[in-house]
Coordinates of C-alpha atoms in Angstrom, one line a residue:
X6 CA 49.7 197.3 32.0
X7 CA 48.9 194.6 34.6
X8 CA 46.1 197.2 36.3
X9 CA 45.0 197.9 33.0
X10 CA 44.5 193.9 33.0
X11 CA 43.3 193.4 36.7
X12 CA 46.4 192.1 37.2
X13 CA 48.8 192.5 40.2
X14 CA 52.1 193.8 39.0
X15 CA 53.8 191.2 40.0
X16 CA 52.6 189.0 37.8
X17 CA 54.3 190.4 35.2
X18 CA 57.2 191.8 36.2
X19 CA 58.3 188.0 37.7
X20 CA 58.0 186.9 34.3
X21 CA 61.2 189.5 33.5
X22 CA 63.3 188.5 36.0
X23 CA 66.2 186.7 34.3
X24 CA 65.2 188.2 31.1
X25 CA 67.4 188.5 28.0
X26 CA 67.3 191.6 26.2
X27 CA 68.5 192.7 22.6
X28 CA 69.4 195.9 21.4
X29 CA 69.9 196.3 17.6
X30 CA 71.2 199.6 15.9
X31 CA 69.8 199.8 12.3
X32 CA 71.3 201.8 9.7
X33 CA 69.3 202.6 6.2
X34 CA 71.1 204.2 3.7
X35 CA 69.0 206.9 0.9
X36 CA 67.8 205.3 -1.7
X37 CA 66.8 207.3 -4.4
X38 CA 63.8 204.5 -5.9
X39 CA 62.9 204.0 -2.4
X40 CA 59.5 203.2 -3.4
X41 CA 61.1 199.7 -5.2
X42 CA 62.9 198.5 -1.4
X43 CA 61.5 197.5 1.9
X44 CA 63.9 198.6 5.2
X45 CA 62.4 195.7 7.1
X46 CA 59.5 193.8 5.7
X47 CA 56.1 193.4 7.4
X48 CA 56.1 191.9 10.8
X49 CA 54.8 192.0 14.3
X50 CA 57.7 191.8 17.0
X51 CA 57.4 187.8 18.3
X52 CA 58.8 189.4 21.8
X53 CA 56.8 191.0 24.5
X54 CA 57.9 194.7 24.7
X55 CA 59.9 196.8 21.9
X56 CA 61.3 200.0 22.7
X57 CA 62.0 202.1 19.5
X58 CA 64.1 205.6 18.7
X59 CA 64.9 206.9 15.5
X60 CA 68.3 208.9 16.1
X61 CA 67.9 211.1 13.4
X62 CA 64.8 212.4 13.2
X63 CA 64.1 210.8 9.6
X64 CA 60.8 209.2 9.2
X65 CA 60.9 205.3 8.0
X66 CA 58.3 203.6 10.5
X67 CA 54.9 202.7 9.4
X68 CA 52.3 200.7 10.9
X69 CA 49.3 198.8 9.4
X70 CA 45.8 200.1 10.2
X71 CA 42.5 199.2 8.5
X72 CA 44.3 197.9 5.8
X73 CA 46.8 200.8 4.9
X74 CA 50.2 201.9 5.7
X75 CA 50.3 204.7 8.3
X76 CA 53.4 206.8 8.8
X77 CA 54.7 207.3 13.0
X78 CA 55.7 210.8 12.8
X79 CA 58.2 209.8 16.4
X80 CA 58.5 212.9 18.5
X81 CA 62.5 213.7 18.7
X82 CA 63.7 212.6 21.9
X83 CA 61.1 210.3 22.8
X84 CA 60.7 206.4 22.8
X85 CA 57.9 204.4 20.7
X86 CA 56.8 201.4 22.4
X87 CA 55.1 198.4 20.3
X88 CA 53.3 195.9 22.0
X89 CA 54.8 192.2 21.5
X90 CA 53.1 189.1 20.4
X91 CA 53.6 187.5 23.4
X92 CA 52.1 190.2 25.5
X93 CA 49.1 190.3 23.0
X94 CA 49.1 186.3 23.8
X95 CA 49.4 186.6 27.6
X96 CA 46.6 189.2 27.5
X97 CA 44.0 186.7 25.7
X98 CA 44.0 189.4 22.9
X99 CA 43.0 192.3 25.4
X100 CA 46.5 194.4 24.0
X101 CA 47.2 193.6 20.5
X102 CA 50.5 193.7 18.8
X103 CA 50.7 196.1 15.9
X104 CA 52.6 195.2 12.3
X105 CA 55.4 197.1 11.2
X106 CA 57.4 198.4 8.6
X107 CA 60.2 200.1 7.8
X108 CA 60.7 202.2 4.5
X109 CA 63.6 203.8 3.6
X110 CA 63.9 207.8 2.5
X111 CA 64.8 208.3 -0.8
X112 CA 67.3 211.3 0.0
X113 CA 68.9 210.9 3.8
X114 CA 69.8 208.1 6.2
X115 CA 67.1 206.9 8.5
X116 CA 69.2 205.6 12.0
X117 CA 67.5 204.0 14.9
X118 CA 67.8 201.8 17.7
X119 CA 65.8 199.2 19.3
X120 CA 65.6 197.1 22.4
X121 CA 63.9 194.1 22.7
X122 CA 62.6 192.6 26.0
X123 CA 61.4 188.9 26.4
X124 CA 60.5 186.4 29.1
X125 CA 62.6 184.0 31.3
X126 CA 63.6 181.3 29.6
X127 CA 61.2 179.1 31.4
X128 CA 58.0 180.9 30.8
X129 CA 55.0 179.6 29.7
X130 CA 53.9 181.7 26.2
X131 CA 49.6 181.3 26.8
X132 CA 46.8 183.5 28.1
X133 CA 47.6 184.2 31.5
X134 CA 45.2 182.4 34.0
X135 CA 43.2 185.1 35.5
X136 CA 42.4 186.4 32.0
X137 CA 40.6 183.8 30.5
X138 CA 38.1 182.9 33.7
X139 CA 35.5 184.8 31.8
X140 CA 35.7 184.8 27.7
X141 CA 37.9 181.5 27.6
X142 CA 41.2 180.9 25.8
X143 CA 41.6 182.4 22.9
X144 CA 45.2 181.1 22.4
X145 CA 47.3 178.1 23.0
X146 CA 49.9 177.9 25.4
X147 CA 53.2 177.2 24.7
X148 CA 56.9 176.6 26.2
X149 CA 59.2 179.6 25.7
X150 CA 61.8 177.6 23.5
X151 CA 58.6 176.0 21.4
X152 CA 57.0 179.3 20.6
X153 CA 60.7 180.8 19.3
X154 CA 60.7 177.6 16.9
X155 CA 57.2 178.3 15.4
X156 CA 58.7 181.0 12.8
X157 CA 62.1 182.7 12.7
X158 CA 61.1 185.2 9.7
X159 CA 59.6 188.0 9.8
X160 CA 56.1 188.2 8.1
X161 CA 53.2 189.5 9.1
X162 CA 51.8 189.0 12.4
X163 CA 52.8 185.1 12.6
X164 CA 53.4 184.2 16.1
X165 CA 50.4 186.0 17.3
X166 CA 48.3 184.4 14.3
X167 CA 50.0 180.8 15.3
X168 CA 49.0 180.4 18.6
X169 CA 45.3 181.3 18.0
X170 CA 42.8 178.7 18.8
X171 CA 40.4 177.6 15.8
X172 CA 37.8 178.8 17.7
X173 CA 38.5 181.8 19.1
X174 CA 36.9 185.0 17.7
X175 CA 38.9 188.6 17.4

């Protein structure tokens, strides 16, 4: 990702040094009007990096594009890997963070596991330097602890939408 970014991949990997990481095991039961429930409501992940697996092979994911909901069809065995808001921040917008959903299935269990990787605590939540020399800022910068207080719910793409400057395009 830092290549990708004409970064040196140091840059980012010193930001996860002393990182905390979360790993949460979600459980949906069937529901048989499971077009009248939500699994997790719309959101983009406010972390950096989420690693996803559904255990079971039971579909439930969805991501918004143009507009609509669009089912991840998750390869067994495999992880899926959704970009953060932060990264989408620390890139000036270059990655973007996708929003989510999870439905449920109306006649078997849909299991999965995630793992959630942030900053250290002291980091700085902005467009990194070297990214912005060209096109300019395109989002505030913000201390670690400040940026977790903007919004604790999950709805829509918030951080990410938060931390954009007024002027800043796309």
């Amino acid at each position: 990702m830092a290549e990708n970014l004409g970064l040196e991949a140091k840059q980012l990997t010193d930001m996860f040094g002393d990182t905390v990481q979360a790993l949460r095991m979600n459980y949906y039961p069937p529901c048989q009007q499971a077009d009248k429930v939500v699994g997790i409501s719309p959101h983009s992940d406010p972390i950096a990096l989420t690693l996803l697996t559904e255990t079971n092979n039971v579909q439930g994911l969805q991501i918004r594009k143009n507009g609509m909901w669009v089912p991840v069809h998750a390869i067994p065995g495999t992880f899926i890997i959704n970009i953060g808001d932060m990264l989408e921040i620390w890139s000036n917008g270059k990655y973007k963070s996708i929003e989510h959903r999870v439905v449920v299935n109306p006649d078997r269990e849909l299991l999965s596991v995630a793992a959630f990787h942030a900053p250290n605590e002291d980091s700085i939540i902005g467009p990194l330097p070297d990214l912005v020399k060209k096109e300019g800022a395109k989002y505030k910068s913000i201390d670690l602890s400040n940026y977790y207080k903007l919004n604790n719910t999950l709805q829509g793409k918030k951080h990410a939408n938060e931390m954009k400057l007024v002027s800043a395009t796309n």
